[in-house]
Amino acid sequence: MEQPLPKNAVGETIRRLRYKRGWTQETLAAKCEVLGCSLSRGTLAKIEAQIRSTTDVELFAIAASLQVPIPTLYPKDFARQLRGSGWTR
């Protein structure tokens, strides 16, 4: 059976960067809230699990909260994934 396509490309990296900082999902969600982006812990969990897509505003707030440029959130081989895997279906 074919795996369902992920809803976003950034979830795994967000989780890894958050974990590296020792932050809970609630901590990252609170940091996004300070920037004016209302994100619940549950919503962030769905983004990290790649079962929910992200809006541009959420992506900006998450990157700013993690203090990384937005492109850092994408996998290094993202362009190849777009060309060669399920991302284009």
N, CA, C and O atoms as a DFTB+ gen file, in Angstrom:
356 C
 N C O
     1  1       0.841      -1.176       0.000
     2  2       0.000       0.000       0.000
     3  2       0.889       1.243       0.000
     4  3       1.889       1.295       0.715
     5  1       0.524       2.234      -0.797
     6  2       1.304       3.447      -0.935
     7  2       1.123       4.353       0.283
     8  3       0.018       4.514       0.802
     9  1       2.241       4.940       0.723
    10  2       2.205       5.867       1.859
    11  2       1.490       7.145       1.449
    12  3       1.666       7.607       0.322
    13  1       0.679       7.735       2.342
    14  2       0.067       9.023       2.012
    15  2       1.152      10.101       1.919
    16  3       2.158      10.055       2.628
    17  1       0.927      11.054       1.044
    18  2       1.887      12.137       0.891
    19  2       1.883      13.029       2.121
    20  3       0.825      13.278       2.699
    21  1       3.051      13.516       2.529
    22  2       3.080      14.454       3.650
    23  2       2.409      15.768       3.244
    24  3       2.439      16.152       2.075
    25  1       1.814      16.442       4.204
    26  2       1.118      17.705       3.945
    27  2       2.071      18.892       3.926
    28  3       1.702      19.976       3.474
    29  1       3.299      18.696       4.415
    30  2       4.293      19.759       4.365
    31  2       5.676      19.136       4.290
    32  3       5.850      17.947       4.557
    33  1       6.650      19.944       3.927
    34  2       8.027      19.457       3.814
    35  2       8.880      19.865       5.002
    36  3      10.032      19.445       5.113
    37  1       8.328      20.675       5.887
    38  2       9.147      21.287       6.942
    39  2       8.958      20.671       8.328
    40  3       9.732      20.961       9.241
    41  1       7.961      19.844       8.494
    42  2       7.608      19.333       9.825
    43  2       8.729      18.633      10.558
    44  3       8.947      18.886      11.743
    45  1       9.446      17.755       9.872
    46  2      10.522      17.009      10.530
    47  2      11.643      17.933      10.993
    48  3      12.197      17.747      12.077
    49  1      11.975      18.922      10.179
    50  2      13.037      19.857      10.550
    51  2      12.603      20.732      11.711
    52  3      13.403      21.003      12.607
    53  1      11.364      21.176      11.718
    54  2      10.851      21.974      12.835
    55  2      10.976      21.176      14.126
    56  3      11.452      21.690      15.138
    57  1      10.547      19.925      14.085
    58  2      10.630      19.070      15.283
    59  2      12.076      18.923      15.745
    60  3      12.369      19.043      16.935
    61  1      12.980      18.662      14.799
    62  2      14.389      18.464      15.134
    63  2      14.994      19.737      15.742
    64  3      15.706      19.662      16.744
    65  1      14.719      20.890      15.150
    66  2      15.269      22.148      15.672
    67  2      14.680      22.494      17.039
    68  3      15.383      22.984      17.923
    69  1      13.384      22.233      17.201
    70  2      12.737      22.485      18.497
    71  2      13.350      21.591      19.570
    72  3      13.677      22.048      20.665
    73  1      13.498      20.327      19.240
    74  2      14.067      19.360      20.182
    75  2      15.510      19.737      20.545
    76  3      15.913      19.640      21.704
    77  1      16.272      20.163      19.547
    78  2      17.670      20.551      19.753
    79  2      17.781      21.700      20.762
    80  3      18.762      21.796      21.499
    81  1      16.773      22.560      20.785
    82  2      16.758      23.687      21.722
    83  2      16.210      23.301      23.095
    84  3      16.264      24.088      24.040
    85  1      15.686      22.092      23.191
    86  2      15.120      21.651      24.465
    87  2      13.745      22.240      24.732
    88  3      13.315      22.315      25.883
    89  1      13.058      22.654      23.687
    90  2      11.743      23.270      23.829
    91  2      10.642      22.234      23.670
    92  3      10.774      21.273      22.912
    93  1       9.563      22.445      24.393
    94  2       8.348      21.659      24.181
    95  2       7.573      22.282      23.023
    96  3       7.878      23.389      22.579
    97  1       6.584      21.565      22.551
    98  2       5.711      22.133      21.524
    99  2       4.987      23.355      22.071
   100  3       4.766      24.326      21.347
   101  1       4.622      23.310      23.339
   102  2       3.961      24.460      23.959
   103  2       4.872      25.687      23.973
   104  3       4.408      26.808      23.767
   105  1       6.166      25.475      24.215
   106  2       7.115      26.592      24.221
   107  2       7.189      27.237      22.842
   108  3       7.107      28.460      22.726
   109  1       7.344      26.432      21.804
   110  2       7.424      26.981      20.457
   111  2       6.115      27.665      20.075
   112  3       6.140      28.737      19.470
   113  1       4.989      27.078      20.411
   114  2       3.695      27.695      20.119
   115  2       3.569      29.043      20.820
   116  3       3.048      29.994      20.238
   117  1       4.042      29.137      22.068
   118  2       3.992      30.405      22.810
   119  2       4.880      31.458      22.159
   120  3       4.508      32.630      22.100
   121  1       6.040      31.056      21.674
   122  2       6.945      31.991      20.997
   123  2       6.307      32.510      19.704
   124  3       6.471      33.679      19.354
   125  1       5.595      31.656      19.011
   126  2       4.884      32.086      17.805
   127  2       3.757      33.061      18.167
   128  3       3.509      34.028      17.445
   129  1       3.094      32.805      19.264
   130  2       2.005      33.670      19.731
   131  2       2.511      35.083      20.007
   132  3       1.834      36.059      19.683
   133  1       3.692      35.196      20.599
   134  2       4.293      36.506      20.867
   135  2       4.488      37.289      19.565
   136  3       4.406      38.517      19.548
   137  1       4.745      36.564      18.484
   138  2       4.938      37.196      17.176
   139  2       3.615      37.453      16.453
   140  3       3.607      37.937      15.321
   141  1       2.503      37.129      17.104
   142  2       1.193      37.391      16.521
   143  2       0.603      36.244      15.730
   144  3      -0.397      36.418      15.034
   145  1       1.206      35.082      15.828
   146  2       0.717      33.909      15.110
   147  2       0.140      32.923      16.126
   148  3       0.882      32.299      16.885
   149  1      -1.164      32.789      16.136
   150  2      -1.835      31.899      17.079
   151  2      -1.719      30.455      16.596
   152  3      -2.349      30.053      15.619
   153  1      -0.900      29.695      17.306
   154  2      -0.648      28.294      16.966
   155  2      -0.785      27.481      18.249
   156  3      -0.061      27.725      19.214
   157  1      -1.691      26.533      18.271
   158  2      -1.831      25.696      19.458
   159  2      -0.773      24.596      19.448
   160  3      -0.156      24.326      18.418
   161  1      -0.571      23.973      20.592
   162  2       0.358      22.854      20.671
   163  2      -0.099      21.733      19.750
   164  3       0.719      21.097      19.084
   165  1      -1.394      21.492      19.714
   166  2      -1.937      20.446      18.862
   167  2      -1.718      20.713      17.381
   168  3      -1.419      19.797      16.614
   169  1      -1.867      21.957      16.987
   170  2      -1.622      22.329      15.595
   171  2      -0.155      22.130      15.255
   172  3       0.175      21.598      14.195
   173  1       0.722      22.553      16.147
   174  2       2.154      22.375      15.929
   175  2       2.498      20.888      15.841
   176  3       3.331      20.496      15.025
   177  1       1.871      20.068      16.663
   178  2       2.102      18.621      16.611
   179  2       1.723      18.062      15.242
   180  3       2.431      17.211      14.703
   181  1       0.617      18.533      14.677
   182  2       0.182      18.073      13.356
   183  2       1.146      18.540      12.264
   184  3       1.404      17.811      11.306
   185  1       1.678      19.757      12.412
   186  2       2.664      20.249      11.441
   187  2       3.914      19.393      11.516
   188  3       4.437      18.968      10.485
   189  1       4.400      19.136      12.724
   190  2       5.609      18.322      12.897
   191  2       5.409      16.901      12.375
   192  3       6.345      16.302      11.845
   193  1       4.215      16.361      12.517
   194  2       3.915      15.008      12.034
   195  2       3.605      14.999      10.541
   196  3       3.370      13.940       9.960
   197  1       3.602      16.156       9.931
   198  2       3.357      16.329       8.502
   199  2       1.959      15.873       8.077
   200  3       1.759      15.406       6.956
   201  1       0.996      16.018       8.994
   202  2      -0.385      15.675       8.647
   203  2      -1.232      16.939       8.469
   204  3      -2.437      16.865       8.231
   205  1      -0.578      18.096       8.587
   206  2      -1.247      19.383       8.367
   207  2      -0.281      20.288       7.612
   208  3       0.917      20.311       7.896
   209  1      -0.808      21.023       6.659
   210  2       0.039      21.972       5.937
   211  2       0.241      23.224       6.794
   212  3      -0.450      23.434       7.791
   213  1       1.199      24.040       6.382
   214  2       1.477      25.286       7.095
   215  2       1.123      26.469       6.210
   216  3       1.225      26.400       4.985
   217  1       0.709      27.544       6.841
   218  2       0.485      28.775       6.087
   219  2       1.802      29.538       6.024
   220  3       2.739      29.239       6.765
   221  1       1.867      30.509       5.146
   222  2       3.077      31.315       5.063
   223  2       3.327      32.079       6.355
   224  3       4.479      32.239       6.759
   225  1       2.282      32.550       7.003
   226  2       2.419      33.273       8.268
   227  2       2.957      32.344       9.356
   228  3       3.831      32.737      10.129
   229  1       2.444      31.123       9.420
   230  2       2.937      30.154      10.404
   231  2       4.403      29.830      10.149
   232  3       5.200      29.758      11.084
   233  1       4.752      29.638       8.897
   234  2       6.129      29.312       8.543
   235  2       7.072      30.442       8.956
   236  3       8.145      30.189       9.503
   237  1       6.675      31.671       8.697
   238  2       7.478      32.822       9.086
   239  2       7.645      32.881      10.604
   240  3       8.754      33.076      11.100
   241  1       6.549      32.715      11.337
   242  2       6.600      32.793      12.803
   243  2       7.434      31.664      13.394
   244  3       8.189      31.883      14.342
   245  1       7.308      30.478      12.854
   246  2       8.090      29.339      13.353
   247  2       9.573      29.576      13.108
   248  3      10.391      29.379      14.007
   249  1       9.926      29.998      11.894
   250  2      11.335      30.262      11.581
   251  2      11.883      31.379      12.462
   252  3      12.995      31.275      12.979
   253  1      11.109      32.440      12.633
   254  2      11.558      33.552      13.482
   255  2      11.726      33.098      14.928
   256  3      12.694      33.474      15.588
   257  1      10.806      32.306      15.414
   258  2      10.894      31.803      16.793
   259  2      12.115      30.920      16.987
   260  3      12.778      30.979      18.023
   261  1      12.407      30.103      15.985
   262  2      13.578      29.224      16.047
   263  2      14.868      29.962      15.684
   264  3      15.965      29.419      15.808
   265  1      14.715      31.204      15.235
   266  2      15.836      32.058      14.832
   267  2      16.673      31.418      13.727
   268  3      17.899      31.338      13.806
   269  1      15.954      30.960      12.682
   270  2      16.604      30.396      11.496
   271  2      15.939      31.001      10.264
   272  3      14.770      31.382      10.317
   273  1      16.676      31.094       9.152
   274  2      16.034      31.522       7.902
   275  2      15.027      30.467       7.435
   276  3      15.227      29.274       7.662
   277  1      13.972      30.895       6.799
   278  2      12.938      29.970       6.335
   279  2      13.511      28.815       5.509
   280  3      13.104      27.674       5.725
   281  1      14.441      29.059       4.568
   282  2      14.959      27.925       3.780
   283  2      15.588      26.812       4.623
   284  3      15.645      25.663       4.186
   285  1      16.052      27.143       5.810
   286  2      16.639      26.147       6.718
   287  2      15.613      25.084       7.104
   288  3      15.987      23.955       7.420
   289  1      14.341      25.426       7.081
   290  2      13.295      24.496       7.498
   291  2      13.036      23.392       6.467
   292  3      12.449      22.360       6.790
   293  1      13.475      23.615       5.237
   294  2      13.253      22.625       4.181
   295  2      14.377      21.595       4.159
   296  3      15.527      21.928       4.443
   297  1      14.054      20.350       3.825
   298  2      15.099      19.327       3.716
   299  2      16.119      19.721       2.646
   300  3      15.783      20.391       1.669
   301  1      17.355      19.298       2.843
   302  2      18.421      19.628       1.890
   303  2      18.122      19.088       0.502
   304  3      18.483      19.716      -0.494
   305  1      17.483      17.960       0.420
   306  2      17.188      17.360      -0.884
   307  2      15.754      17.641      -1.349
   308  3      15.178      16.862      -2.108
   309  1      15.194      18.745      -0.892
   310  2      13.800      19.058      -1.205
   311  2      13.557      19.194      -2.705
   312  3      12.547      18.709      -3.213
   313  1      14.466      19.845      -3.411
   314  2      14.280      20.011      -4.859
   315  2      14.229      18.650      -5.561
   316  3      13.424      18.440      -6.468
   317  1      15.092      17.733      -5.133
   318  2      15.076      16.392      -5.723
   319  2      13.767      15.679      -5.385
   320  3      13.199      14.978      -6.222
   321  1      13.303      15.862      -4.170
   322  2      12.038      15.251      -3.776
   323  2      10.898      15.768      -4.640
   324  3      10.009      15.005      -5.018
   325  1      10.918      17.044      -4.949
   326  2       9.867      17.610      -5.798
   327  2       9.867      16.978      -7.182
   328  3       8.813      16.708      -7.757
   329  1      11.062      16.747      -7.706
   330  2      11.170      16.185      -9.055
   331  2      10.930      14.688      -9.092
   332  3      10.310      14.180     -10.027
   333  1      11.424      13.963      -8.063
   334  2      11.467      12.522      -8.187
   335  2      10.518      11.719      -7.339
   336  3      10.405      10.510      -7.541
   337  1       9.838      12.326      -6.408
   338  2       8.965      11.522      -5.547
   339  2       7.529      12.000      -5.620
   340  3       7.114      12.639      -6.587
   341  1       6.794      11.683      -4.597
   342  2       5.385      11.965      -4.573
   343  2       4.971      13.419      -4.426
   344  3       3.780      13.720      -4.499
   345  1       5.897      14.315      -4.225
   346  2       5.533      15.703      -3.986
   347  2       4.822      16.345      -5.172
   348  3       4.130      17.348      -5.000
   349  1       4.976      15.797      -6.349
   350  2       4.375      16.421      -7.523
   351  2       3.052      15.777      -7.914
   352  3       2.434      16.179      -8.900
   353  1       2.627      14.811      -7.172
   354  2       1.371      14.133      -7.520
   355  2       0.186      15.008      -7.256
   356  3      -0.951      14.597      -7.491
